[in-house]
Amino acid sequence: MSLTDWIVLGLTIFSIVLYGIWKSGNNKNIDQFLMGSRSLPWYHVGLSVMATQASAITFLSAPGQAYSDGMRFVQFYFGLPLAMIVLCITFVPIFHRLKVYTAYEFLEQRFDLKTRALTSFLFLVQRGLSTGITIYAPSIILSTILNINTVYTTLFIGGLVIVYTVYGGSKAVSYTQLLQMSIIFTGMFLAGVLVVYLLPGNVSFMSSLKMAGKMGRMNVIDWKFDPNNRYTVWSGLIGGFFLQLSYFGTDQSQVGRYLTGSSVGQSRLGLIMNGLIKIPMQFLILLIGVLVFAFYQFNRPPMFFNQYEVKQIRKSVYAAEYDHLNQQYGQAFEQKKIKANELIKAIDSKNEDRIGYAKDQLKVADTKARLIRQNAIELMKKNNPKADDNDTNYVFLTFVTQYLPKGLIGLLIAIIFLASMGSTASALNSLASTSVVDIYKRIVNPNATDKNYLNASRLATVFWGLVCIGMALYASRIGNLLEAVNQLGSYIYGTILGVFIVAFYLKKIKGTAVFIAAVITEAIICILGYFDVIAYLWLNAIGALLLIVIAVLISVAAPSKSPPVGETF
């Protein structure tokens, strides 16, 4: 990067951190630190909710996902608007009326302490691991730019987020996220425009999309019902609905965002805003990845996008063999480029026979290039079995650093940093609130002062920050980060959602039945996920429904004469 890019990057990040700390004021109690005094307007809530979900993974991995697999991932979000409606009707008014700090407080009022503790524990495990992945995403950027190991960049990024989250609390998180999302929307729009601008003069925007479609990248909708297919309309509407309902309704990182709303109406408006904007936003981010794919049909991409791994093999005894493969890849690309131009001419001619022939020829050339690339990856693994052989997280980053103008590179990299900082800060804030409110304040030290709980919240933030950094150090082994974080959530969200559905709608079922059902369900879901029995998105629906069925059966088999604990309706 140029000096200009470094200046833009540094000024953008540190100005936003200072802005958030300034706006947060002085936190005097746990309500101010964890809930921002419940005083924020709907647009703050909406952008904060979006920023929490839209981590660096979204802007780093989503274009790479579209580059390698097309647009079908957008179907993952089709259940989101439906989930927002259910949340606004059911979850939001109950949480606001009870004045809870965390979603899990409600479960003790409805069931018992052990059910509250179990769901809190499941959340802490899932969110702690997932946050490690979101910290790792921007560390990839620094590692690529500075050509150093991701261990050092992970420690730097994690440390920076811990500092301003510990000082500013929830209000600092919300104010920084408001500014972050404004910059993110602007920067991603400019990136999309520049990708189109950088295409060859004979390739229009529509022609590039048509070519990408012929290569299987415009696969937005898939109506086939296939439980083993991760991304279809049905997995998005059904599995996605359950995942999003659980994520926004029971994950404290999101519940904590909309509980900062000044009223039920403000929280509802913020969630509706998220439901309306998220799918178009994700579509456009994936579309940028498709346009980058089209761009690389005419401009040679690296044989492997992760340059850190490339440098490692070029230092090894396999360097000459790798360079030979790289030369073959260059020759194969030149042939593919010719076929890509022929397909563009065929598309412009609107002759279907000509288009079909040109498409087949391009696919043959593309297959040849892919085989050479695969040989190079196998060589990397031969040199180092622990080498990261999935480079989709580096596709968009490589394009940005190599082709965008000075200044804008720094801005776009700052965007990815900001997205990571926003989602990571929200997660650390939620981990701290759950640890303190649901465990420390409820079980360990229930009679402490406000100052004690405030200090405990700050210490918990530091603790979870260190745990998440530890997880981030292992994140390079899990492939595409966007899929990994959603897959990890699918192992746990269904179970937690099932607990809340029973709490809201099945009033006769009590804590012991739900607790046993949750333990059994989580064990079954982990087995299904470990053996990859079904596409991970379906695990959310299976987990929720399975818990409900088991809880009902236990309740029927061993009915209790006592009324439900903590009736709230």
XYZ file of C-alpha atoms in Angstrom:
569
model
C 0.000 0.000 0.000
C 1.061 3.580 -0.620
C 1.665 6.180 2.082
C -1.689 7.765 1.155
C -3.500 4.483 1.812
C -1.797 4.066 5.185
C -2.812 7.594 6.187
C -6.443 7.031 5.108
C -6.520 3.679 6.914
C -5.040 5.033 10.139
C -7.139 8.214 10.247
C -10.388 6.344 9.534
C -9.885 3.707 12.230
C -8.557 5.894 15.018
C -11.007 8.747 14.395
C -13.937 6.331 14.728
C -12.526 4.784 17.909
C -12.018 8.241 19.448
C -15.503 9.307 18.305
C -17.110 6.307 19.979
C -15.246 6.847 23.246
C -16.139 10.551 23.229
C -19.854 9.917 22.605
C -20.061 7.143 25.183
C -19.375 9.457 28.098
C -18.407 8.161 31.521
C -19.998 4.820 32.447
C -20.965 4.962 36.116
C -22.991 1.753 36.407
C -23.695 -1.559 34.733
C -26.828 -0.245 32.958
C -24.819 2.453 31.181
C -21.943 0.091 30.352
C -24.018 -2.842 29.049
C -27.248 -1.185 27.821
C -26.225 2.373 26.926
C -28.938 3.570 29.382
C -31.562 2.204 26.913
C -31.717 5.593 25.169
C -30.913 5.076 21.468
C -33.216 5.922 18.494
C -34.369 3.385 15.874
C -31.771 4.225 13.228
C -29.007 3.700 15.809
C -30.575 0.362 16.693
C -30.980 -0.691 13.041
C -27.457 0.187 11.984
C -26.017 -1.325 15.157
C -27.888 -4.585 14.510
C -26.631 -4.631 10.920
C -23.069 -3.804 11.936
C -23.067 -6.595 14.515
C -24.091 -9.133 11.862
C -22.044 -7.632 9.012
C -18.546 -8.372 10.274
C -15.332 -8.247 8.293
C -16.236 -11.772 7.206
C -19.150 -10.318 5.212
C -16.985 -7.911 3.242
C -13.925 -10.147 2.986
C -15.371 -13.610 2.421
C -18.697 -12.914 0.676
C -17.111 -11.620 -2.572
C -14.738 -14.607 -2.480
C -17.709 -16.917 -1.921
C -19.449 -15.477 -5.004
C -16.201 -15.654 -6.997
C -15.887 -19.396 -6.401
C -19.503 -20.498 -5.892
C -21.766 -17.823 -7.373
C -24.703 -15.892 -5.968
C -26.609 -18.752 -4.362
C -25.485 -17.820 -0.850
C -27.969 -14.901 -0.895
C -30.765 -17.464 -0.384
C -29.351 -17.963 3.109
C -31.033 -14.666 4.106
C -34.508 -15.281 2.644
C -35.940 -16.167 6.060
C -34.667 -12.949 7.651
C -37.693 -10.655 7.018
C -40.059 -13.295 8.430
C -37.843 -13.653 11.502
C -37.887 -9.863 12.040
C -41.712 -9.864 12.032
C -41.877 -12.634 14.656
C -39.295 -10.837 16.799
C -41.196 -7.551 16.684
C -44.450 -9.239 17.700
C -43.133 -11.559 20.406
C -39.572 -11.098 21.648
C -39.129 -7.321 21.691
C -42.116 -6.307 23.850
C -41.448 -9.080 26.383
C -37.756 -8.215 26.784
C -38.524 -4.501 27.084
C -41.333 -5.032 29.587
C -39.147 -7.177 31.832
C -36.239 -4.660 31.688
C -33.762 -7.507 31.286
C -30.050 -7.082 30.615
C -29.831 -10.403 28.760
C -32.301 -12.658 26.988
C -31.518 -15.457 29.423
C -32.844 -13.617 32.477
C -36.321 -14.230 31.098
C -35.713 -17.975 31.074
C -35.192 -18.104 34.824
C -38.424 -16.196 35.392
C -40.235 -18.604 33.080
C -38.430 -21.845 33.993
C -35.602 -22.062 36.530
C -31.963 -21.219 37.172
C -30.481 -24.353 35.603
C -32.238 -23.664 32.264
C -30.990 -20.077 32.321
C -27.451 -21.245 33.115
C -27.461 -23.884 30.353
C -28.617 -21.514 27.607
C -26.150 -18.880 28.827
C -23.365 -21.453 28.657
C -24.339 -22.523 25.118
C -24.353 -18.896 24.019
C -20.955 -18.204 25.589
C -19.409 -21.197 23.807
C -20.909 -20.364 20.415
C -20.305 -16.612 20.512
C -16.829 -16.953 21.978
C -15.728 -19.262 19.146
C -17.473 -17.230 16.432
C -15.945 -13.978 17.637
C -12.516 -15.524 17.268
C -13.298 -16.040 13.591
C -14.385 -12.395 13.169
C -11.114 -11.219 14.744
C -9.117 -13.418 12.386
C -10.707 -11.931 9.246
C -9.020 -8.478 9.360
C -5.778 -10.028 10.560
C -5.617 -11.647 7.116
C -5.476 -8.161 5.616
C -2.618 -6.894 7.736
C -0.749 -10.140 7.236
C -1.097 -9.840 3.433
C -0.086 -6.177 3.365
C 2.834 -6.457 5.783
C 3.854 -9.975 4.711
C 3.939 -11.245 8.286
C 2.288 -14.158 10.030
C -1.365 -13.745 11.021
C -0.442 -14.479 14.664
C 0.994 -10.980 15.119
C -1.812 -9.204 13.266
C -4.442 -11.147 15.218
C -2.918 -10.011 18.504
C -2.893 -6.384 17.313
C -6.501 -6.316 16.073
C -7.869 -8.151 19.105
C -6.015 -5.858 21.485
C -7.294 -2.702 19.775
C -10.946 -3.787 20.039
C -10.576 -4.843 23.679
C -9.241 -1.396 24.639
C -12.128 0.692 23.323
C -14.838 -1.829 24.292
C -13.570 -1.956 27.874
C -13.508 1.829 28.122
C -16.637 2.845 26.216
C -19.064 -0.014 26.798
C -22.300 -0.480 24.858
C -22.799 3.166 23.901
C -19.304 3.385 22.401
C -20.098 0.256 20.392
C -23.376 1.700 19.069
C -21.992 5.119 18.155
C -18.973 3.704 16.367
C -21.213 1.255 14.487
C -23.408 4.119 13.254
C -20.446 5.832 11.646
C -18.916 2.542 10.506
C -21.965 1.485 8.503
C -22.155 4.877 6.780
C -18.548 4.549 5.619
C -19.029 0.881 4.697
C -22.019 1.568 2.421
C -20.114 4.351 0.643
C -16.918 2.348 0.175
C -18.582 -0.830 -1.102
C -20.615 1.192 -3.617
C -17.413 2.781 -4.931
C -15.761 -0.646 -5.145
C -18.629 -2.005 -7.265
C -18.485 0.981 -9.613
C -14.718 0.623 -10.041
C -14.897 -3.095 -10.816
C -17.200 -2.292 -13.742
C -14.987 0.634 -14.805
C -11.894 -1.600 -14.880
C -13.477 -4.164 -17.212
C -12.165 -4.100 -20.813
C -13.766 -1.521 -23.082
C -15.610 -4.171 -25.098
C -17.189 -5.696 -21.984
C -20.285 -3.924 -20.662
C -21.833 -4.389 -17.243
C -24.640 -6.571 -18.633
C -22.268 -8.589 -20.822
C -20.055 -9.350 -17.833
C -23.048 -10.590 -15.844
C -24.256 -12.730 -18.741
C -20.806 -14.259 -19.108
C -20.670 -14.924 -15.359
C -24.096 -16.529 -15.643
C -22.887 -18.859 -18.392
C -20.058 -19.864 -16.040
C -22.521 -20.708 -13.249
C -22.027 -17.617 -11.088
C -25.503 -16.012 -11.367
C -27.239 -18.904 -9.624
C -29.381 -16.680 -7.407
C -32.436 -18.929 -7.079
C -32.593 -22.702 -6.677
C -36.123 -24.076 -6.265
C -35.079 -27.715 -5.848
C -35.792 -29.235 -2.451
C -32.571 -31.013 -1.514
C -31.694 -31.454 2.190
C -28.041 -31.938 1.261
C -27.861 -28.676 -0.710
C -26.779 -25.862 1.586
C -28.309 -22.985 -0.355
C -31.768 -23.239 -1.894
C -34.943 -21.196 -1.556
C -36.274 -23.770 0.896
C -33.175 -24.014 3.071
C -33.133 -20.204 3.198
C -36.827 -19.762 3.992
C -37.062 -22.612 6.504
C -33.573 -23.223 7.866
C -32.626 -19.571 7.455
C -35.785 -18.453 9.259
C -34.966 -20.601 12.284
C -31.314 -19.520 12.265
C -32.125 -15.807 11.987
C -34.916 -16.055 14.574
C -32.539 -17.712 17.008
C -29.657 -15.366 16.197
C -31.632 -12.143 16.565
C -33.993 -13.417 19.242
C -31.702 -15.357 21.576
C -28.102 -14.363 20.823
C -27.139 -11.700 23.337
C -24.839 -9.976 20.821
C -28.010 -8.986 18.909
C -30.516 -8.815 21.774
C -28.164 -6.401 23.501
C -28.233 -4.164 20.426
C -31.995 -3.680 20.232
C -32.461 -3.544 24.009
C -30.566 -0.234 23.821
C -33.599 1.228 21.990
C -35.432 3.952 23.895
C -38.795 2.173 23.493
C -40.470 -0.923 22.066
C -41.361 1.049 18.934
C -37.778 2.220 18.372
C -36.433 -1.315 18.749
C -39.072 -2.650 16.350
C -38.288 -0.011 13.721
C -34.591 -0.857 13.981
C -35.256 -4.563 13.374
C -37.638 -3.854 10.468
C -34.944 -1.638 8.940
C -32.502 -4.538 9.173
C -35.018 -6.947 7.607
C -35.640 -4.654 4.637
C -32.029 -3.726 3.897
C -30.045 -6.902 4.654
C -30.990 -9.013 1.600
C -30.357 -6.237 -0.975
C -27.093 -5.378 0.795
C -25.915 -8.992 0.762
C -26.993 -9.363 -2.875
C -24.893 -6.368 -3.896
C -21.855 -7.561 -1.925
C -22.061 -10.960 -3.634
C -22.571 -9.203 -6.970
C -19.247 -7.436 -6.449
C -17.663 -10.891 -6.146
C -19.299 -11.973 -9.417
C -17.987 -8.829 -11.125
C -14.507 -9.582 -9.761
C -14.874 -13.060 -11.280
C -15.721 -11.473 -14.638
C -12.774 -9.086 -14.278
C -10.376 -11.982 -13.742
C -11.505 -13.606 -16.987
C -9.624 -10.812 -18.777
C -6.906 -10.017 -16.225
C -4.728 -12.811 -14.955
C -5.463 -13.737 -11.334
C -2.799 -15.235 -9.085
C -2.654 -19.005 -9.336
C -3.235 -18.932 -5.576
C -4.577 -15.801 -3.865
C -3.001 -16.304 -0.433
C 0.422 -14.826 -1.049
C 1.718 -15.810 2.369
C 1.399 -19.497 1.420
C 2.883 -18.769 -2.013
C 5.936 -17.192 -0.417
C 6.341 -20.207 1.854
C 6.489 -22.684 -1.010
C 8.823 -20.443 -2.994
C 11.257 -20.726 -0.094
C 11.039 -24.529 -0.143
C 12.627 -27.313 -2.195
C 9.473 -27.299 -4.352
C 10.026 -23.733 -5.589
C 11.130 -24.726 -9.098
C 8.214 -27.123 -9.508
C 5.771 -24.468 -8.315
C 7.205 -21.864 -10.699
C 6.812 -24.320 -13.562
C 3.159 -24.814 -12.673
C 2.740 -21.042 -12.443
C 4.145 -20.693 -15.959
C 1.713 -23.344 -17.230
C -1.107 -21.528 -15.452
C -0.187 -18.295 -17.240
C -0.334 -20.032 -20.603
C -3.670 -21.636 -19.732
C -5.038 -18.240 -18.684
C -4.096 -16.663 -22.022
C -6.082 -19.385 -23.788
C -8.988 -18.846 -21.411
C -8.869 -15.096 -22.016
C -9.256 -15.688 -25.754
C -12.282 -17.902 -25.138
C -13.760 -15.322 -22.737
C -13.536 -12.633 -25.436
C -15.156 -15.005 -27.905
C -18.026 -15.577 -25.481
C -18.515 -11.820 -25.046
C -18.697 -11.417 -28.850
C -21.165 -14.275 -29.029
C -23.328 -12.702 -26.313
C -23.310 -9.391 -28.170
C -24.356 -11.197 -31.380
C -27.356 -12.759 -29.569
C -26.824 -15.954 -31.566
C -27.739 -18.799 -29.194
C -25.803 -21.468 -31.109
C -22.705 -19.306 -31.117
C -23.173 -18.507 -27.432
C -23.515 -22.177 -26.516
C -20.377 -23.145 -28.439
C -18.323 -20.281 -26.957
C -19.527 -21.136 -23.450
C -18.439 -24.764 -23.831
C -15.032 -23.699 -25.113
C -14.535 -21.319 -22.189
C -15.494 -24.030 -19.702
C -12.911 -26.389 -21.238
C -10.211 -23.719 -20.936
C -11.318 -22.936 -17.380
C -11.143 -26.611 -16.389
C -7.576 -26.822 -17.655
C -6.552 -23.790 -15.593
C -8.299 -25.209 -12.530
C -6.436 -28.509 -12.818
C -3.091 -26.695 -12.868
C -4.145 -24.647 -9.840
C -5.173 -27.828 -8.029
C -1.764 -29.353 -8.723
C -0.179 -26.260 -7.178
C -2.365 -26.597 -4.067
C -1.408 -30.251 -3.708
C 2.241 -29.201 -3.945
C 1.669 -26.700 -1.120
C 0.154 -29.420 1.042
C 3.061 -31.702 0.205
C 5.465 -29.030 1.389
C 3.404 -28.226 4.492
C 0.431 -30.421 5.448
C -0.866 -27.578 7.637
C -0.875 -25.026 4.798
C -4.147 -23.123 4.313
C -5.402 -24.471 0.960
C -8.596 -22.352 0.830
C -7.910 -18.876 -0.556
C -11.441 -17.539 -1.102
C -10.950 -15.121 1.806
C -8.127 -13.456 -0.141
C -9.854 -12.954 -3.519
C -11.427 -9.545 -2.914
C -8.463 -8.355 -0.870
C -6.100 -9.195 -3.735
C -8.258 -7.295 -6.222
C -8.467 -4.247 -3.942
C -4.733 -4.024 -3.252
C -3.646 -4.629 -6.853
C -6.128 -2.665 -8.950
C -7.887 0.085 -7.024
C -6.486 3.656 -6.950
C -4.458 5.076 -4.077
C -6.539 6.307 -1.177
C -9.488 4.084 -2.019
C -7.426 1.011 -1.150
C -6.886 2.424 2.320
C -10.591 3.264 2.634
C -11.781 -0.227 1.627
C -9.312 -1.938 3.923
C -10.459 0.420 6.693
C -14.029 -0.700 5.943
C -13.110 -4.328 6.537
C -11.342 -3.356 9.757
C -14.330 -1.294 10.896
C -16.776 -4.109 10.179
C -14.653 -6.462 12.233
C -14.277 -3.984 15.059
C -18.028 -3.327 15.181
C -19.115 -6.966 15.268
C -16.284 -7.976 17.610
C -17.043 -5.143 20.039
C -20.732 -6.116 20.121
C -19.796 -9.725 20.745
C -17.383 -8.883 23.573
C -20.008 -6.615 25.115
C -22.600 -9.422 24.959
C -20.182 -12.027 26.310
C -19.385 -9.739 29.219
C -23.050 -9.004 29.944
C -23.990 -12.698 29.891
C -21.022 -13.668 32.071
C -21.709 -10.973 34.645
C -25.530 -10.837 34.692
C -26.332 -14.522 34.198
C -23.442 -16.101 36.083
C -21.465 -13.715 38.311
C -24.339 -11.537 39.528
C -26.863 -14.378 39.737
C -24.736 -17.244 41.084
C -21.303 -16.084 42.277
C -21.873 -12.678 43.949
C -25.552 -11.641 43.985
C -25.240 -8.837 46.567
C -22.353 -6.752 45.231
C -22.416 -3.005 44.499
C -22.956 -1.384 41.092
C -19.279 -0.429 41.011
C -18.303 -4.055 41.602
C -20.523 -5.239 38.732
C -19.146 -2.499 36.476
C -15.572 -3.591 37.198
C -16.569 -7.230 36.743
C -18.043 -6.335 33.325
C -14.785 -4.722 32.259
C -12.752 -7.685 33.501
C -15.120 -10.076 31.695
C -14.636 -8.068 28.489
C -10.855 -8.451 28.792
C -11.176 -12.173 29.577
C -13.403 -12.924 26.601
C -11.241 -10.767 24.367
C -8.252 -12.950 25.219
C -10.304 -16.142 24.687
C -11.464 -14.907 21.268
C -7.918 -13.984 20.279
C -6.885 -17.526 21.193
C -9.641 -18.916 18.962
C -8.615 -16.565 16.151
C -5.115 -18.046 16.141
C -6.639 -21.360 14.980
C -9.165 -19.903 12.511
C -6.919 -20.361 9.463
C -7.718 -24.078 9.485
C -11.470 -23.797 8.925
C -11.835 -22.720 5.280
C -14.245 -19.980 4.158
C -14.914 -17.802 7.193
C -18.432 -16.801 6.151
C -19.600 -20.398 5.988
C -17.655 -21.393 9.098
C -19.274 -18.816 11.376
C -22.782 -19.724 10.164
C -22.088 -23.441 10.449
C -20.848 -23.023 13.999
C -23.981 -21.090 14.918
C -26.210 -23.771 13.417
C -24.854 -26.313 15.925
C -26.273 -24.348 18.860
C -28.877 -21.784 17.735
C -31.636 -24.350 17.084
C -31.461 -25.689 20.630
C -31.557 -22.224 22.200
C -34.418 -21.155 19.926
C -36.405 -24.234 20.921
C -36.041 -23.269 24.583
C -37.419 -19.789 23.891
C -40.304 -21.055 21.755
C -41.378 -23.345 24.594
C -41.021 -20.432 27.016
C -43.237 -18.155 24.927
C -45.913 -20.512 23.655
C -46.075 -23.757 25.700
C -46.837 -22.425 29.155
C -47.507 -25.767 30.835
C -43.994 -27.120 30.202
C -41.584 -26.497 33.058
C -37.862 -26.086 33.553
C -36.742 -29.662 34.163
C -38.406 -30.961 30.993
C -36.846 -28.157 28.929
C -33.419 -28.618 30.496
C -33.334 -32.373 29.759
C -34.684 -31.769 26.235
C -31.975 -29.164 25.594
C -29.165 -31.514 26.647
C -30.517 -34.376 24.492
C -31.154 -32.108 21.495
C -27.709 -30.529 21.585
C -26.069 -33.975 21.682
C -28.094 -35.119 18.635
C -27.366 -31.921 16.671
C -23.627 -32.195 17.332
C -23.672 -35.805 16.076
C -25.595 -34.841 12.921
C -23.232 -31.948 12.287
C -20.052 -33.895 12.994
C -20.963 -36.662 10.558
C -22.329 -34.153 8.011
C -25.620 -36.056 7.759
C -27.519 -33.019 6.440
C -26.682 -29.511 5.177
C -25.858 -27.368 8.207
C -28.589 -24.752 7.614
C -31.267 -27.370 8.347
C -29.778 -28.066 11.784
C -31.416 -24.877 13.089
C -34.936 -26.037 12.267
C -34.220 -29.619 13.358
C -32.782 -28.461 16.680
C -35.697 -26.172 17.530
C -38.397 -28.664 16.534
C -36.617 -31.604 18.170
C -36.318 -29.781 21.490
C -40.022 -28.875 21.444
C -41.054 -32.476 20.738
C -38.762 -33.930 23.433
C -39.863 -31.341 26.004
C -43.536 -32.099 25.308
C -42.945 -35.868 25.563
C -41.072 -35.499 28.871
C -43.789 -33.223 30.234
C -46.521 -35.688 29.253
C -44.605 -38.681 30.634
C -43.816 -36.987 33.954
C -46.396 -34.239 34.572
C -45.904 -31.846 37.472
C -48.705 -30.496 39.629
C -46.930 -27.216 40.328
C -47.620 -24.170 38.119
C -44.975 -22.837 35.719
C -42.254 -20.782 37.390
C -42.339 -17.017 36.901
C -45.487 -16.711 34.742
C -45.080 -13.583 32.607
C -48.195 -13.551 30.462
